PDB file of C-alpha atoms in Angstrom:
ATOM      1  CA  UNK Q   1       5.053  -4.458  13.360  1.00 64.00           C
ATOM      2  CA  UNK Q   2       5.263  -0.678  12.207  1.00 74.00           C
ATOM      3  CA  UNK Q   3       2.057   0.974  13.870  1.00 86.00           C
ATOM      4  CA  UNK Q   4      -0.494   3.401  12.529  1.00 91.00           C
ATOM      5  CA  UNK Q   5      -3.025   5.913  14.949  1.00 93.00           C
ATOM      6  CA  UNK Q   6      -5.773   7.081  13.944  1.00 95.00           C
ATOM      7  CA  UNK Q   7      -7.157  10.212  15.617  1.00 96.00           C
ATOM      8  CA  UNK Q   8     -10.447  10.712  16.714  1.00 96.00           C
ATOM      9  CA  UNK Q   9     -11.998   6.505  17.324  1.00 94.00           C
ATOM     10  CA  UNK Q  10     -15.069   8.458  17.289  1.00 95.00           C
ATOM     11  CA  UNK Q  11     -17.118  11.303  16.395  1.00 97.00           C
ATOM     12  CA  UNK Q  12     -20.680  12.326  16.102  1.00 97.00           C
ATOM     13  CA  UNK Q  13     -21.432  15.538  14.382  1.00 96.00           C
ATOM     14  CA  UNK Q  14     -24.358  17.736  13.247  1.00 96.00           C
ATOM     15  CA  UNK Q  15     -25.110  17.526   9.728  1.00 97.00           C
ATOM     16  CA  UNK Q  16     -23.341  20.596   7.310  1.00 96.00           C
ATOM     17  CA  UNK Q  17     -20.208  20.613   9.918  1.00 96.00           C
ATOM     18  CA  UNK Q  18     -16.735  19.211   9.176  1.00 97.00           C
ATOM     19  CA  UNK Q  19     -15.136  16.869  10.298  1.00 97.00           C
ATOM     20  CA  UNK Q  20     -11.283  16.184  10.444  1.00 97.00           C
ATOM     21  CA  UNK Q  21      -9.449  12.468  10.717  1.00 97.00           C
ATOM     22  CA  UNK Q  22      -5.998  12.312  11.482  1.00 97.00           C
ATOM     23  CA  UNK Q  23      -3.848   9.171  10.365  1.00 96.00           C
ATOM     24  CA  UNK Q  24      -0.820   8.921  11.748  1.00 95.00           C
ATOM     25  CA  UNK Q  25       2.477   6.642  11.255  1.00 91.00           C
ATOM     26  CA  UNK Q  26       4.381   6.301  14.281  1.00 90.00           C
ATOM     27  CA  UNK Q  27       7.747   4.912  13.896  1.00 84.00           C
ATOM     28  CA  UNK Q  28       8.026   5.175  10.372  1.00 84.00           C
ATOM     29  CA  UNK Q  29       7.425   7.302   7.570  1.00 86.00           C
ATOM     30  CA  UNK Q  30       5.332   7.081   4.648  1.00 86.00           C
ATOM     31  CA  UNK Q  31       5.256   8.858   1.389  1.00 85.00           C
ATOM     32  CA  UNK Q  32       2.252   6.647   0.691  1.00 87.00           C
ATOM     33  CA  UNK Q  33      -1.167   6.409   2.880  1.00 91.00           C
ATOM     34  CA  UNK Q  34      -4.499   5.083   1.871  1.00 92.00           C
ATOM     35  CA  UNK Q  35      -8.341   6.124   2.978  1.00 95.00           C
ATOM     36  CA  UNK Q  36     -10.933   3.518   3.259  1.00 94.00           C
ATOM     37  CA  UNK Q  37     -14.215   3.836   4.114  1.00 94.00           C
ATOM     38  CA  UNK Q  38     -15.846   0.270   5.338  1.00 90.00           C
ATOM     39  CA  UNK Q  39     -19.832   0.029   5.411  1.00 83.00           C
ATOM     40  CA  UNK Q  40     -21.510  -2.431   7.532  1.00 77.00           C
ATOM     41  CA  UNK Q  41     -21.393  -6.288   6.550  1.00 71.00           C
ATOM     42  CA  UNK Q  42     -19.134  -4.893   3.368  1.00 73.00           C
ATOM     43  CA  UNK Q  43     -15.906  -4.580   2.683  1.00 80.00           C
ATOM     44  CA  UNK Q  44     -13.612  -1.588   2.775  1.00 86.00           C
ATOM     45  CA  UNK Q  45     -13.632   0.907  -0.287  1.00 89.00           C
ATOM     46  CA  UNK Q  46     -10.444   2.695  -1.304  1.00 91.00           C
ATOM     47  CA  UNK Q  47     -11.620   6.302  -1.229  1.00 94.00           C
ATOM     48  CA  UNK Q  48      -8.007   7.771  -2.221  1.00 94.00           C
ATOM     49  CA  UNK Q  49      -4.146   7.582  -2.173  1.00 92.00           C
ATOM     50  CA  UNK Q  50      -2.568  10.038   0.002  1.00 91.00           C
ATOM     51  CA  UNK Q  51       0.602  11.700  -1.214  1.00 88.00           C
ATOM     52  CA  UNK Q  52       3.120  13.455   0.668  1.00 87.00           C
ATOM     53  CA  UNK Q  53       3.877  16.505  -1.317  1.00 86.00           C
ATOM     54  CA  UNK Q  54       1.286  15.928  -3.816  1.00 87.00           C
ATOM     55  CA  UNK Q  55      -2.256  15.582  -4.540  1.00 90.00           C
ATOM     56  CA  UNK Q  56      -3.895  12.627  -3.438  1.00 92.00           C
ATOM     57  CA  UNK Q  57      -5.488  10.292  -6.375  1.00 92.00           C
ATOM     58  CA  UNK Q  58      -9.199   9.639  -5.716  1.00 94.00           C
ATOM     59  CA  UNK Q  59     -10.492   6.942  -6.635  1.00 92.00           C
ATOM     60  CA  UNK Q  60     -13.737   6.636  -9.319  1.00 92.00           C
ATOM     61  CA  UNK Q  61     -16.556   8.282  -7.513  1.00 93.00           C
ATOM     62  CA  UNK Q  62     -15.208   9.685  -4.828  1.00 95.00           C
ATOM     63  CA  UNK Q  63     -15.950  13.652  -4.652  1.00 94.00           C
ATOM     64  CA  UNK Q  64     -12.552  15.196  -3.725  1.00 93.00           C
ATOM     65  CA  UNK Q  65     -14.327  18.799  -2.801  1.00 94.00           C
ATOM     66  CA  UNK Q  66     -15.932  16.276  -0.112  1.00 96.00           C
ATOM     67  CA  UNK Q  67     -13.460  14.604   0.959  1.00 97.00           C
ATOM     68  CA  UNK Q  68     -10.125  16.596   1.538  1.00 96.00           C
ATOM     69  CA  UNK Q  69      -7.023  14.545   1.871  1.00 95.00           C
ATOM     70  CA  UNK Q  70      -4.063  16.714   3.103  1.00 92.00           C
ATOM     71  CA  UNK Q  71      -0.686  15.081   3.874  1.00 92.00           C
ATOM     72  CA  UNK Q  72       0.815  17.618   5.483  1.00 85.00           C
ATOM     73  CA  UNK Q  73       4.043  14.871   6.579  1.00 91.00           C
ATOM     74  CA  UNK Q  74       5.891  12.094   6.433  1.00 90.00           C
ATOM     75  CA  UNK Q  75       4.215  10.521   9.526  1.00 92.00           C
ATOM     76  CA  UNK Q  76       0.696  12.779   8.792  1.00 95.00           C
ATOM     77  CA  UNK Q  77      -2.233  12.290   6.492  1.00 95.00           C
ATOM     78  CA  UNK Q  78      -6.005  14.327   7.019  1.00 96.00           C
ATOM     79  CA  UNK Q  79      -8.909  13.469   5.807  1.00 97.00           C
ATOM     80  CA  UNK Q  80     -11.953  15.996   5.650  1.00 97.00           C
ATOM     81  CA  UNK Q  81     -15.596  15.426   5.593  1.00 97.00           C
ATOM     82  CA  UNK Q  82     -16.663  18.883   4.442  1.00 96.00           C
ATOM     83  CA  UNK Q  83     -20.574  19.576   5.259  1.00 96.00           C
ATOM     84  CA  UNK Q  84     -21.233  16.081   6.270  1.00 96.00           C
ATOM     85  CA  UNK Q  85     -24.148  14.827   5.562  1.00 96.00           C
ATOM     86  CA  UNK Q  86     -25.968  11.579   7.301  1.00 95.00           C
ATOM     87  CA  UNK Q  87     -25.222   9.516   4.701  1.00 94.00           C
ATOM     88  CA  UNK Q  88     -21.831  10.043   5.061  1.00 95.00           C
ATOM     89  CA  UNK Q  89     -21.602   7.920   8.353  1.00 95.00           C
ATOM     90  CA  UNK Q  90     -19.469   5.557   8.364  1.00 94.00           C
ATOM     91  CA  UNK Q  91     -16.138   3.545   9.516  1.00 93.00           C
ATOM     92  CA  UNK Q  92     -12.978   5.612   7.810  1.00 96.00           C
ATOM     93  CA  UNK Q  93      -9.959   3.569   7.837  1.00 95.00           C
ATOM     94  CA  UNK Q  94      -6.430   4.491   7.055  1.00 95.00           C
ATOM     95  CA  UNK Q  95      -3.244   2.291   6.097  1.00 92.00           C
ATOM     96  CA  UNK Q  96      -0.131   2.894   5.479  1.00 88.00           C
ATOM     97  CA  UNK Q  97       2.217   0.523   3.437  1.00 82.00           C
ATOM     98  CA  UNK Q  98       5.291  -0.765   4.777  1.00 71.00           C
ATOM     99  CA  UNK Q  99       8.710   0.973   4.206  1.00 62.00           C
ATOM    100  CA  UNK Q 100       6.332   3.680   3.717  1.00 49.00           C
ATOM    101  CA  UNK Q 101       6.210   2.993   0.140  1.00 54.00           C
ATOM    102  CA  UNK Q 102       3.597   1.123  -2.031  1.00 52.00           C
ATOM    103  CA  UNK Q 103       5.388  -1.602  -3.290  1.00 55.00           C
ATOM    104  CA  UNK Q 104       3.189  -4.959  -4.432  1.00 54.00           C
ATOM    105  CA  UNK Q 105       5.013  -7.045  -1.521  1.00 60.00           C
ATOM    106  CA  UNK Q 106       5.222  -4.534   1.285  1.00 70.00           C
ATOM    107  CA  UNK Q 107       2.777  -5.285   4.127  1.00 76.00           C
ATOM    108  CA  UNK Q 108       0.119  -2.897   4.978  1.00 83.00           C
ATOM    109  CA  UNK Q 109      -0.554  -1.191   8.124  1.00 88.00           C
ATOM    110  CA  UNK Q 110      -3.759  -0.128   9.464  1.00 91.00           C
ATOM    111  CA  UNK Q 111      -5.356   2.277  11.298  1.00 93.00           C
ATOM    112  CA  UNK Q 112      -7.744   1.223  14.060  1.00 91.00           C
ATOM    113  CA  UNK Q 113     -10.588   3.103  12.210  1.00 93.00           C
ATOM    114  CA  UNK Q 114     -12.730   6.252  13.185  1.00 95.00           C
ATOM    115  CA  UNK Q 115     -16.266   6.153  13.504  1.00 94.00           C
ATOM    116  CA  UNK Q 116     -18.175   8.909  12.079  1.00 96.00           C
ATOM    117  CA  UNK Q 117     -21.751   9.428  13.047  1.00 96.00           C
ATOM    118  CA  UNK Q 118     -23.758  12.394  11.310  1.00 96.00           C
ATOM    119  CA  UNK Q 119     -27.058  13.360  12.802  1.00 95.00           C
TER     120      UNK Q 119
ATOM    121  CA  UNK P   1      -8.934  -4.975 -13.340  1.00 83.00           C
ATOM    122  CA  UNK P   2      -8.038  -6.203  -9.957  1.00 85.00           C
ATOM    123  CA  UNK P   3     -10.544  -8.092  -7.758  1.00 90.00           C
ATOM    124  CA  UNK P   4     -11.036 -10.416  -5.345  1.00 94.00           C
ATOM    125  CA  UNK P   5     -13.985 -12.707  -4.798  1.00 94.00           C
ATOM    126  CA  UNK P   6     -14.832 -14.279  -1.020  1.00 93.00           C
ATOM    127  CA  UNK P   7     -16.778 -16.731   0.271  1.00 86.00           C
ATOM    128  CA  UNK P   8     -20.361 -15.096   2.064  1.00 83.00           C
ATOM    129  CA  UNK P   9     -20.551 -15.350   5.025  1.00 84.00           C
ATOM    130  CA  UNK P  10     -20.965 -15.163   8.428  1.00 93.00           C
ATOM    131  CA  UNK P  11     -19.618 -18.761   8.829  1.00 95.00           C
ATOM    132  CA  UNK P  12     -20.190 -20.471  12.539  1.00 96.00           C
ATOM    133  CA  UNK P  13     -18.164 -23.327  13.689  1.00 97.00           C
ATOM    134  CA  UNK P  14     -17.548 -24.986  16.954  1.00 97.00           C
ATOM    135  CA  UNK P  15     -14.396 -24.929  18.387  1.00 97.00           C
ATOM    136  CA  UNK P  16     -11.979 -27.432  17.422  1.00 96.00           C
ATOM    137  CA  UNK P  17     -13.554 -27.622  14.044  1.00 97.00           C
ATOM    138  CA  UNK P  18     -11.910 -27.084  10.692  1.00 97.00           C
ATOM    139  CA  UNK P  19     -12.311 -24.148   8.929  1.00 97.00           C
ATOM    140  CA  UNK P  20     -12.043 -23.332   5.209  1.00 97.00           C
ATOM    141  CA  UNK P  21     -12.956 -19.603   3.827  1.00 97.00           C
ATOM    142  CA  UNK P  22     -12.859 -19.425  -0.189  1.00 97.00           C
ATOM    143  CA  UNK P  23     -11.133 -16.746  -1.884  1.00 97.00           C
ATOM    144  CA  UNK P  24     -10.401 -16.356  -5.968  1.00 97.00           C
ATOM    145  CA  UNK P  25      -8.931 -13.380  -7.285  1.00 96.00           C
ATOM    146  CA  UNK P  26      -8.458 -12.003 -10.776  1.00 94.00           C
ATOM    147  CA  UNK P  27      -5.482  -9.837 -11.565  1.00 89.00           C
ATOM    148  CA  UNK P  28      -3.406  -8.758 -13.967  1.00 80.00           C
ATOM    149  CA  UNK P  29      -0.190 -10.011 -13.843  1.00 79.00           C
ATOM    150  CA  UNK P  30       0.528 -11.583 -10.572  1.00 81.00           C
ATOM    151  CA  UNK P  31      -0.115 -10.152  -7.528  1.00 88.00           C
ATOM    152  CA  UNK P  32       0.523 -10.565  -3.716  1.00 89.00           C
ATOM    153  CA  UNK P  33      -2.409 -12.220  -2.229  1.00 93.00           C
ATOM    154  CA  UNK P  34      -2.594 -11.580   1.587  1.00 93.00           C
ATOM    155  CA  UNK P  35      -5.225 -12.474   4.582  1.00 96.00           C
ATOM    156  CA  UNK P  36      -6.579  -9.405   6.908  1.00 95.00           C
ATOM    157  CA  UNK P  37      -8.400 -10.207  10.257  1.00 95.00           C
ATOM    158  CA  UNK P  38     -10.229  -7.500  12.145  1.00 92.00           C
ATOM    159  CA  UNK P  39     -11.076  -8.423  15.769  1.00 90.00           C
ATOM    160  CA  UNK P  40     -14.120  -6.521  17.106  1.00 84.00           C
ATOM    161  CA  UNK P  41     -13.651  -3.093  17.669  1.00 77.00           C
ATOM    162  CA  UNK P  42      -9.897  -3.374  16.204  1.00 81.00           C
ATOM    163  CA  UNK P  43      -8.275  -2.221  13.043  1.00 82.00           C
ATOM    164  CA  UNK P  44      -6.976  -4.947  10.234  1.00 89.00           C
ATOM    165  CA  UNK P  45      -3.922  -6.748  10.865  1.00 90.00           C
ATOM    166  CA  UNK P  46      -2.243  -8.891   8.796  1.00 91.00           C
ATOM    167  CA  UNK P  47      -2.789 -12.921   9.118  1.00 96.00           C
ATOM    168  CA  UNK P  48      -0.249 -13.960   6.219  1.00 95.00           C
ATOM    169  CA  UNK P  49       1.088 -13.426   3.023  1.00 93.00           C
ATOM    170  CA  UNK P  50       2.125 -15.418  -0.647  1.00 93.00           C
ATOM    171  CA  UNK P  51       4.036 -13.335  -3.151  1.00 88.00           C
ATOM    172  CA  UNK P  52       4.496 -15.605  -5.656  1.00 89.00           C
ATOM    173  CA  UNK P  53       2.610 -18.660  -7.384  1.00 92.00           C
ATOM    174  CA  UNK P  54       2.601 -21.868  -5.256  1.00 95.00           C
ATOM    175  CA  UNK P  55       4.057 -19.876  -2.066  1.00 94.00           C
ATOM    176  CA  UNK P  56       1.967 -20.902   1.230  1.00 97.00           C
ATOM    177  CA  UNK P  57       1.848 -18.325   3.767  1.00 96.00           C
ATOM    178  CA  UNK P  58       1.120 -19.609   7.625  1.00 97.00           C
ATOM    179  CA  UNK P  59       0.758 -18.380  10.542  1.00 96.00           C
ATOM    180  CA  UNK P  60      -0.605 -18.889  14.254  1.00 95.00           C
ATOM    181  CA  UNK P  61      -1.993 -22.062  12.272  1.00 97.00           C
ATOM    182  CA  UNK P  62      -4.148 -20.708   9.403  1.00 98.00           C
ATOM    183  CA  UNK P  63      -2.447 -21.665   6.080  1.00 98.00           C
ATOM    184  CA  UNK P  64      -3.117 -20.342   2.199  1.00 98.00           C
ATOM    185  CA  UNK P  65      -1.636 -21.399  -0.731  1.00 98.00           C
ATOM    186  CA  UNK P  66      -1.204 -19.066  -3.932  1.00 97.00           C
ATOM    187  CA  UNK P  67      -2.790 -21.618  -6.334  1.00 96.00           C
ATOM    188  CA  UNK P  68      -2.024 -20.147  -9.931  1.00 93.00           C
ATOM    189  CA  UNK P  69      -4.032 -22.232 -11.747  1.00 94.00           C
ATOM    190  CA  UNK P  70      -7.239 -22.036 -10.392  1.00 95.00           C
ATOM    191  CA  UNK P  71      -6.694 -18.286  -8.983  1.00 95.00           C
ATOM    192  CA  UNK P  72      -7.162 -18.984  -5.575  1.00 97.00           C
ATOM    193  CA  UNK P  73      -5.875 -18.080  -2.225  1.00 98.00           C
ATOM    194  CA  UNK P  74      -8.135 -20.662   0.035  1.00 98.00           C
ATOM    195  CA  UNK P  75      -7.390 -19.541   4.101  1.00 98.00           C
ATOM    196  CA  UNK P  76      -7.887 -23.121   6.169  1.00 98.00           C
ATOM    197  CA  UNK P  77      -6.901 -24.007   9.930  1.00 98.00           C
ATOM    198  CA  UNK P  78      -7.429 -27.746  11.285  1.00 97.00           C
ATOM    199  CA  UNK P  79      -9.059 -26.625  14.927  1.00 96.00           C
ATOM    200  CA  UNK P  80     -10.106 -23.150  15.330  1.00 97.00           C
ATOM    201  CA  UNK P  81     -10.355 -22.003  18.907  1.00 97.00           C
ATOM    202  CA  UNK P  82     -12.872 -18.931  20.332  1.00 96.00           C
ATOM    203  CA  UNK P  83     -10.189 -16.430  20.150  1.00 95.00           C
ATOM    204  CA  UNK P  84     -10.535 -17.201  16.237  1.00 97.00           C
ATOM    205  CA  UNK P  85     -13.582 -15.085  16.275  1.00 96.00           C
ATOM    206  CA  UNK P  86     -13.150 -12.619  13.728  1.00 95.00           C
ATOM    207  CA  UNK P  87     -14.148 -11.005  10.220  1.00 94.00           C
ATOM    208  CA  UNK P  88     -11.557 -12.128   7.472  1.00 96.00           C
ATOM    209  CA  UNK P  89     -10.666 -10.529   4.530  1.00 95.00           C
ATOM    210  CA  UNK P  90      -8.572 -11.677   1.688  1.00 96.00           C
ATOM    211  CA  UNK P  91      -6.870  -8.973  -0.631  1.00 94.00           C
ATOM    212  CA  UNK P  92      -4.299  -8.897  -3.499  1.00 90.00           C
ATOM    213  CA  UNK P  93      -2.124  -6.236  -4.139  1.00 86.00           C
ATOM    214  CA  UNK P  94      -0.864  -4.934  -7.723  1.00 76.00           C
ATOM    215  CA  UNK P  95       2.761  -5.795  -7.879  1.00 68.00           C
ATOM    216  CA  UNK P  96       3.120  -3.232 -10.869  1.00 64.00           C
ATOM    217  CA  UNK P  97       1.703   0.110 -13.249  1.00 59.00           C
ATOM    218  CA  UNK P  98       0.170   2.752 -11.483  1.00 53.00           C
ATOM    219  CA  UNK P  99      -1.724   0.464  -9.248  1.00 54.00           C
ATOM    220  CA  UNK P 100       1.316  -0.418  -7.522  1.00 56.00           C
ATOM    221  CA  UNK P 101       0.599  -0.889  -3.953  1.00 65.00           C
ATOM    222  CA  UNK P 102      -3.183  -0.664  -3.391  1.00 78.00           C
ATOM    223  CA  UNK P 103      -5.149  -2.820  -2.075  1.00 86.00           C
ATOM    224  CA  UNK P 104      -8.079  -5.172  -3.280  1.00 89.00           C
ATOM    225  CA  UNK P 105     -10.618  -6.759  -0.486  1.00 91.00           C
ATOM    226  CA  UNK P 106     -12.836  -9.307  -0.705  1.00 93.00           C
ATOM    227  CA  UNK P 107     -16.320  -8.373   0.777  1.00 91.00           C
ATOM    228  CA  UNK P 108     -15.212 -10.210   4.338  1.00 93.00           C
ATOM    229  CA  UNK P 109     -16.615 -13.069   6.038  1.00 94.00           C
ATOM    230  CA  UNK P 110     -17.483 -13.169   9.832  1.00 94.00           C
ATOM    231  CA  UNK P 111     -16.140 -16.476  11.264  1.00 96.00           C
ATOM    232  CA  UNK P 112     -18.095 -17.285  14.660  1.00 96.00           C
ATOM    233  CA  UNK P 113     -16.696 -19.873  17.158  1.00 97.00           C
ATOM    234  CA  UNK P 114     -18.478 -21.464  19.813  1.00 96.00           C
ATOM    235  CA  UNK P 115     -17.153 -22.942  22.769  1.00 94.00           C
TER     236      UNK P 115
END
């Protein structure tokens, strides 16, 4: 199958820096990419949908000034922890659908997570 | 709304034994109901698919049937082996309106297998 990268596996940062995830689609292209953040023992969250060429759509709760999506490609999606905080360590997961578009069929593809540690 | 409701876990078995994880969904309209496993240390990956109401999706012997009627999407394998090991997620996808596409998990369920 199609196969996403996710750049870095792991950080650990002091608390009020910022932190940048890179999500990447490798031999595809998507239009479409989604953020999830996974706490332990629970499932994954959708944090946002990642547009190419448009705003991303956050999801209820999620603070966008916090947590900058920029998809600056077809095969390229950021995500931004600005002034990360401890509480905001976690497992950030990225998928992108197949045929790079969201369709309610396509397969998703995922990201092998990044683990972000604020101290 | 969209969600999807899965059997706590973590579940332990020993190998050879048959396994059964619970899933039940509500949706509106009707959805794609798919299986995730995450190995340890490893990103999700799809385990199988039903698009459509009485579909069963299989593969390297797990099985799920889209049951309509009692909105479920029950994952099941006769023998699991070690290499089983795993947390399992089940998830339905919107297959319309400006959900189109995302994702809903289940909370997950660890499945341990002993030798």
């Amino acid at each position: 199958g199609a196969v996403v990268s996710q750049h870095p596996s792991r950080v650990i940062c002091k608390s009020g820096t910022s932190v940048k995830i890179e999500c990447r689609s490798l031999d595809f292209q998507a239009t479409t990419m989604f953020w999830y953040r996974q706490f332990p023992k629970k499932s994954l969250m959708l944090m946002a949908t990642s547009n190419e060429g448009s705003k991303a759509t956050y999801e209820q709760g999620v603070e966008k000034d916090k947590f900058l999506i920029n998809h600056a490609s077809l095969t390229l999606s950021t995500l931004t922890v600005t002034s990360a905080h401890p509480e905001d360590s976690s497992f950030y997961i990225c998928s992108a659908p197949q045929f790079g578009l969201a369709g309610g069929n396509n397969e998703q593809f995922f990201g092998p997570g990044t683990r972000l540690t604020v101290l | 709304g969209n969600s999807v409701t899965q059997m706590e876990g973590p579940v332990t078995l020993s190998e050879e034994a048959f396994l059964t994880i619970n899933c039940t969904y509500t949706a509106t309209g009707y959805p794609s109901l798919f299986w995730y496993v995450q190995y340890p240390g490893e990103g999700l990956q799809l385990l199988l698919k039903a698009t459509k109401a009485d579909d069963k999706g299989s593969n390297k012997g797990f099985e799920a049937t889209y049951r309509k009627e009692t909105t479920s999407f029950h994952l099941e394998k006769g023998s699991v082996q070690v290499s089983d090991s795993a947390v399992y997620f089940c998830a339905l996808s919107a297959n319309r309106g400006s959900t189109l596409g995302r994702l809903y998990f289940g909370r997950g369920t660890q499945l341990t297998v002993w030798p």
